[in-house]
């Protein structure tokens, strides 16, 4: 069986100790945090692949929302509404702009992280599953975990930040949010 794949969808594997200690990866993550904190669309565009864009999930089991390269140019403050899936428990739809739905979670759980994990997910107690979506398995990622402040330990949040390498350049490729599931 033969076939072809467009090379822009191929990526080098980044994992293990080399990934966790790669200076380019560490610099990329620092630039990503800066882009979020400063709401810098230009910087975000520089650290994501211009054609692949950014894939975002509110939880591992919700569908991904693909933010295109063009959308990244105005992402912070863009009023475009997306269907982010459904809330755990209630099943209510999650709809709204990146600024209204995702940015508050990034502010709380990424910039408020109390620990990180390289190539593994750091999470709090939950009745749910804490796993990367199957299509992201085998990709390099770093998890940013904000520990719970409540006495039961359920008010925690984690972001998995996926990183791809294409033609020697590392880029942010996906974001997946995790929180307590009851």
CSV table of C-alpha atoms in Angstrom, one decimal:
chain,number,residue,atom,x,y,z
A,1,UNK,CA,0.0,0.0,0.0
A,2,UNK,CA,1.4,3.4,-1.0
A,3,UNK,CA,0.3,6.9,-0.4
A,4,UNK,CA,1.5,10.4,0.3
A,5,UNK,CA,1.3,12.9,3.1
A,6,UNK,CA,1.8,16.7,2.8
A,7,UNK,CA,5.1,17.4,4.6
A,8,UNK,CA,3.6,20.3,6.6
A,9,UNK,CA,1.6,17.8,8.6
A,10,UNK,CA,4.7,15.8,9.6
A,11,UNK,CA,6.6,16.5,12.7
A,12,UNK,CA,9.7,15.3,14.4
A,13,UNK,CA,9.2,13.3,17.7
A,14,UNK,CA,10.1,15.3,20.8
A,15,UNK,CA,10.1,13.3,24.0
A,16,UNK,CA,12.1,12.0,27.0
A,17,UNK,CA,15.0,13.6,28.7
A,18,UNK,CA,16.3,15.4,25.6
A,19,UNK,CA,12.9,17.1,25.1
A,20,UNK,CA,12.7,18.2,28.8
A,21,UNK,CA,16.2,19.7,28.7
A,22,UNK,CA,16.0,21.3,25.2
A,23,UNK,CA,16.9,25.0,25.5
A,24,UNK,CA,14.7,25.8,22.5
A,25,UNK,CA,11.7,24.1,24.2
A,26,UNK,CA,12.3,26.0,27.4
A,27,UNK,CA,12.6,29.3,25.6
A,28,UNK,CA,9.4,28.5,23.6
A,29,UNK,CA,7.5,27.8,26.8
A,30,UNK,CA,8.7,31.1,28.3
A,31,UNK,CA,7.6,33.0,25.2
A,32,UNK,CA,4.2,31.3,25.3
A,33,UNK,CA,3.7,32.3,29.0
A,34,UNK,CA,4.7,35.9,28.0
A,35,UNK,CA,2.3,35.9,25.1
A,36,UNK,CA,-0.6,34.8,27.4
A,37,UNK,CA,0.2,37.3,30.2
A,38,UNK,CA,0.7,40.3,27.9
A,39,UNK,CA,-2.0,39.3,25.4
A,40,UNK,CA,0.5,39.5,22.6
A,41,UNK,CA,-1.0,38.2,19.4
A,42,UNK,CA,2.1,38.9,17.4
A,43,UNK,CA,4.2,36.8,19.7
A,44,UNK,CA,1.7,34.0,19.8
A,45,UNK,CA,1.7,33.9,16.0
A,46,UNK,CA,5.5,33.7,16.1
A,47,UNK,CA,5.5,30.6,18.3
A,48,UNK,CA,2.8,28.6,16.5
A,49,UNK,CA,3.0,27.0,13.1
A,50,UNK,CA,1.6,29.5,10.6
A,51,UNK,CA,-0.3,26.8,8.6
A,52,UNK,CA,-1.1,24.3,11.3
A,53,UNK,CA,-2.4,26.9,13.8
A,54,UNK,CA,-3.3,25.9,17.4
A,55,UNK,CA,-5.6,23.1,18.6
A,56,UNK,CA,-7.4,23.8,21.9
A,57,UNK,CA,-9.6,21.6,24.1
A,58,UNK,CA,-11.5,22.5,27.3
A,59,UNK,CA,-11.0,18.9,28.4
A,60,UNK,CA,-9.4,15.8,26.9
A,61,UNK,CA,-12.7,14.4,25.9
A,62,UNK,CA,-14.2,17.5,24.3
A,63,UNK,CA,-13.6,18.1,20.6
A,64,UNK,CA,-10.6,20.3,19.6
A,65,UNK,CA,-11.1,23.8,18.3
A,66,UNK,CA,-8.7,24.6,15.6
A,67,UNK,CA,-7.4,28.2,15.7
A,68,UNK,CA,-6.0,29.0,12.3
A,69,UNK,CA,-2.9,31.0,11.7
A,70,UNK,CA,-5.1,34.0,10.5
A,71,UNK,CA,-7.1,33.8,13.7
A,72,UNK,CA,-4.0,33.8,15.8
A,73,UNK,CA,-3.2,37.4,14.6
A,74,UNK,CA,-6.2,38.7,16.6
A,75,UNK,CA,-6.9,35.9,19.1
A,76,UNK,CA,-6.6,37.9,22.3
A,77,UNK,CA,-9.7,40.1,22.1
A,78,UNK,CA,-11.3,38.4,19.0
A,79,UNK,CA,-15.1,38.0,19.5
A,80,UNK,CA,-15.5,35.0,17.3
A,81,UNK,CA,-17.5,32.4,19.2
A,82,UNK,CA,-16.5,28.7,19.1
A,83,UNK,CA,-18.2,25.5,20.3
A,84,UNK,CA,-15.8,24.2,22.9
A,85,UNK,CA,-17.9,21.1,23.8
A,86,UNK,CA,-19.9,20.4,27.0
A,87,UNK,CA,-19.4,21.0,30.7
A,88,UNK,CA,-18.7,17.9,32.8
A,89,UNK,CA,-21.6,16.9,35.0
A,90,UNK,CA,-24.3,19.2,33.6
A,91,UNK,CA,-23.7,18.6,29.9
A,92,UNK,CA,-24.4,22.2,29.2
A,93,UNK,CA,-22.7,23.6,26.0
A,94,UNK,CA,-19.5,25.6,26.3
A,95,UNK,CA,-19.6,28.4,23.7
A,96,UNK,CA,-17.9,31.7,23.5
A,97,UNK,CA,-14.7,33.3,22.3
A,98,UNK,CA,-11.2,32.3,23.1
A,99,UNK,CA,-11.0,35.4,25.3
A,100,UNK,CA,-14.2,34.6,27.2
A,101,UNK,CA,-13.7,30.8,27.6
A,102,UNK,CA,-10.1,29.8,27.3
A,103,UNK,CA,-8.2,32.9,28.5
A,104,UNK,CA,-9.6,32.8,32.1
A,105,UNK,CA,-8.5,29.2,32.4
A,106,UNK,CA,-5.0,30.0,31.1
A,107,UNK,CA,-4.8,33.0,33.5
A,108,UNK,CA,-5.9,30.8,36.4
A,109,UNK,CA,-4.1,27.5,35.7
A,110,UNK,CA,-1.2,28.2,33.4
A,111,UNK,CA,0.1,31.5,34.8
A,112,UNK,CA,-1.0,30.4,38.3
A,113,UNK,CA,0.7,27.0,38.1
A,114,UNK,CA,2.4,25.7,41.2
A,115,UNK,CA,4.2,22.8,39.5
A,116,UNK,CA,5.0,21.5,36.0
A,117,UNK,CA,5.5,18.1,34.5
A,118,UNK,CA,7.6,17.3,31.4
A,119,UNK,CA,6.2,14.5,29.2
A,120,UNK,CA,3.7,13.6,31.9
A,121,UNK,CA,0.5,15.1,33.2
A,122,UNK,CA,0.4,16.5,36.7
A,123,UNK,CA,-3.1,16.5,38.1
A,124,UNK,CA,-5.1,16.6,41.3
A,125,UNK,CA,-7.7,14.1,42.5
A,126,UNK,CA,-10.5,13.3,40.1
A,127,UNK,CA,-13.0,10.6,39.3
A,128,UNK,CA,-12.3,11.2,35.6
A,129,UNK,CA,-9.5,10.2,33.4
A,130,UNK,CA,-6.4,12.3,33.0
A,131,UNK,CA,-4.9,11.4,29.7
A,132,UNK,CA,-3.9,13.0,26.5
A,133,UNK,CA,-6.4,12.6,23.7
A,134,UNK,CA,-5.2,9.6,21.6
A,135,UNK,CA,-4.2,11.6,18.6
A,136,UNK,CA,-1.7,13.6,20.8
A,137,UNK,CA,-0.1,10.6,22.4
A,138,UNK,CA,3.6,10.4,21.6
A,139,UNK,CA,4.0,14.2,21.2
A,140,UNK,CA,6.2,16.3,23.5
A,141,UNK,CA,4.2,18.2,26.1
A,142,UNK,CA,4.6,20.1,29.3
A,143,UNK,CA,1.9,20.2,31.9
A,144,UNK,CA,1.3,23.3,34.1
A,145,UNK,CA,-0.6,22.4,37.2
A,146,UNK,CA,-2.3,24.7,39.7
A,147,UNK,CA,-2.8,22.9,43.0
A,148,UNK,CA,-6.2,23.1,44.8
A,149,UNK,CA,-6.6,25.7,47.4
A,150,UNK,CA,-9.7,24.0,48.9
A,151,UNK,CA,-9.4,21.5,51.7
A,152,UNK,CA,-10.8,18.6,49.6
A,153,UNK,CA,-8.2,19.2,46.9
A,154,UNK,CA,-10.8,19.3,44.0
A,155,UNK,CA,-10.3,22.9,42.9
A,156,UNK,CA,-7.2,22.3,40.7
A,157,UNK,CA,-6.5,22.9,37.1
A,158,UNK,CA,-3.8,21.7,34.6
A,159,UNK,CA,-2.9,22.7,31.0
A,160,UNK,CA,-1.0,20.4,28.7
A,161,UNK,CA,1.0,22.4,26.3
A,162,UNK,CA,1.9,20.4,23.2
A,163,UNK,CA,5.1,21.1,21.2
A,164,UNK,CA,5.9,20.1,17.7
A,165,UNK,CA,9.1,20.4,15.7
A,166,UNK,CA,9.0,21.1,12.0
A,167,UNK,CA,12.0,21.9,9.9
A,168,UNK,CA,14.1,22.4,13.0
A,169,UNK,CA,11.8,24.9,14.7
A,170,UNK,CA,9.8,24.1,17.8
A,171,UNK,CA,6.2,25.5,18.0
A,172,UNK,CA,3.2,25.3,20.3
A,173,UNK,CA,0.8,23.0,18.7
A,174,UNK,CA,-2.0,22.2,21.2
A,175,UNK,CA,-3.5,23.1,24.5
A,176,UNK,CA,-5.6,20.7,26.6
A,177,UNK,CA,-7.3,21.7,29.9
A,178,UNK,CA,-7.9,19.3,32.8
A,179,UNK,CA,-9.8,19.8,36.0
A,180,UNK,CA,-11.7,17.8,38.6
A,181,UNK,CA,-14.4,15.6,37.0
A,182,UNK,CA,-17.0,14.2,39.4
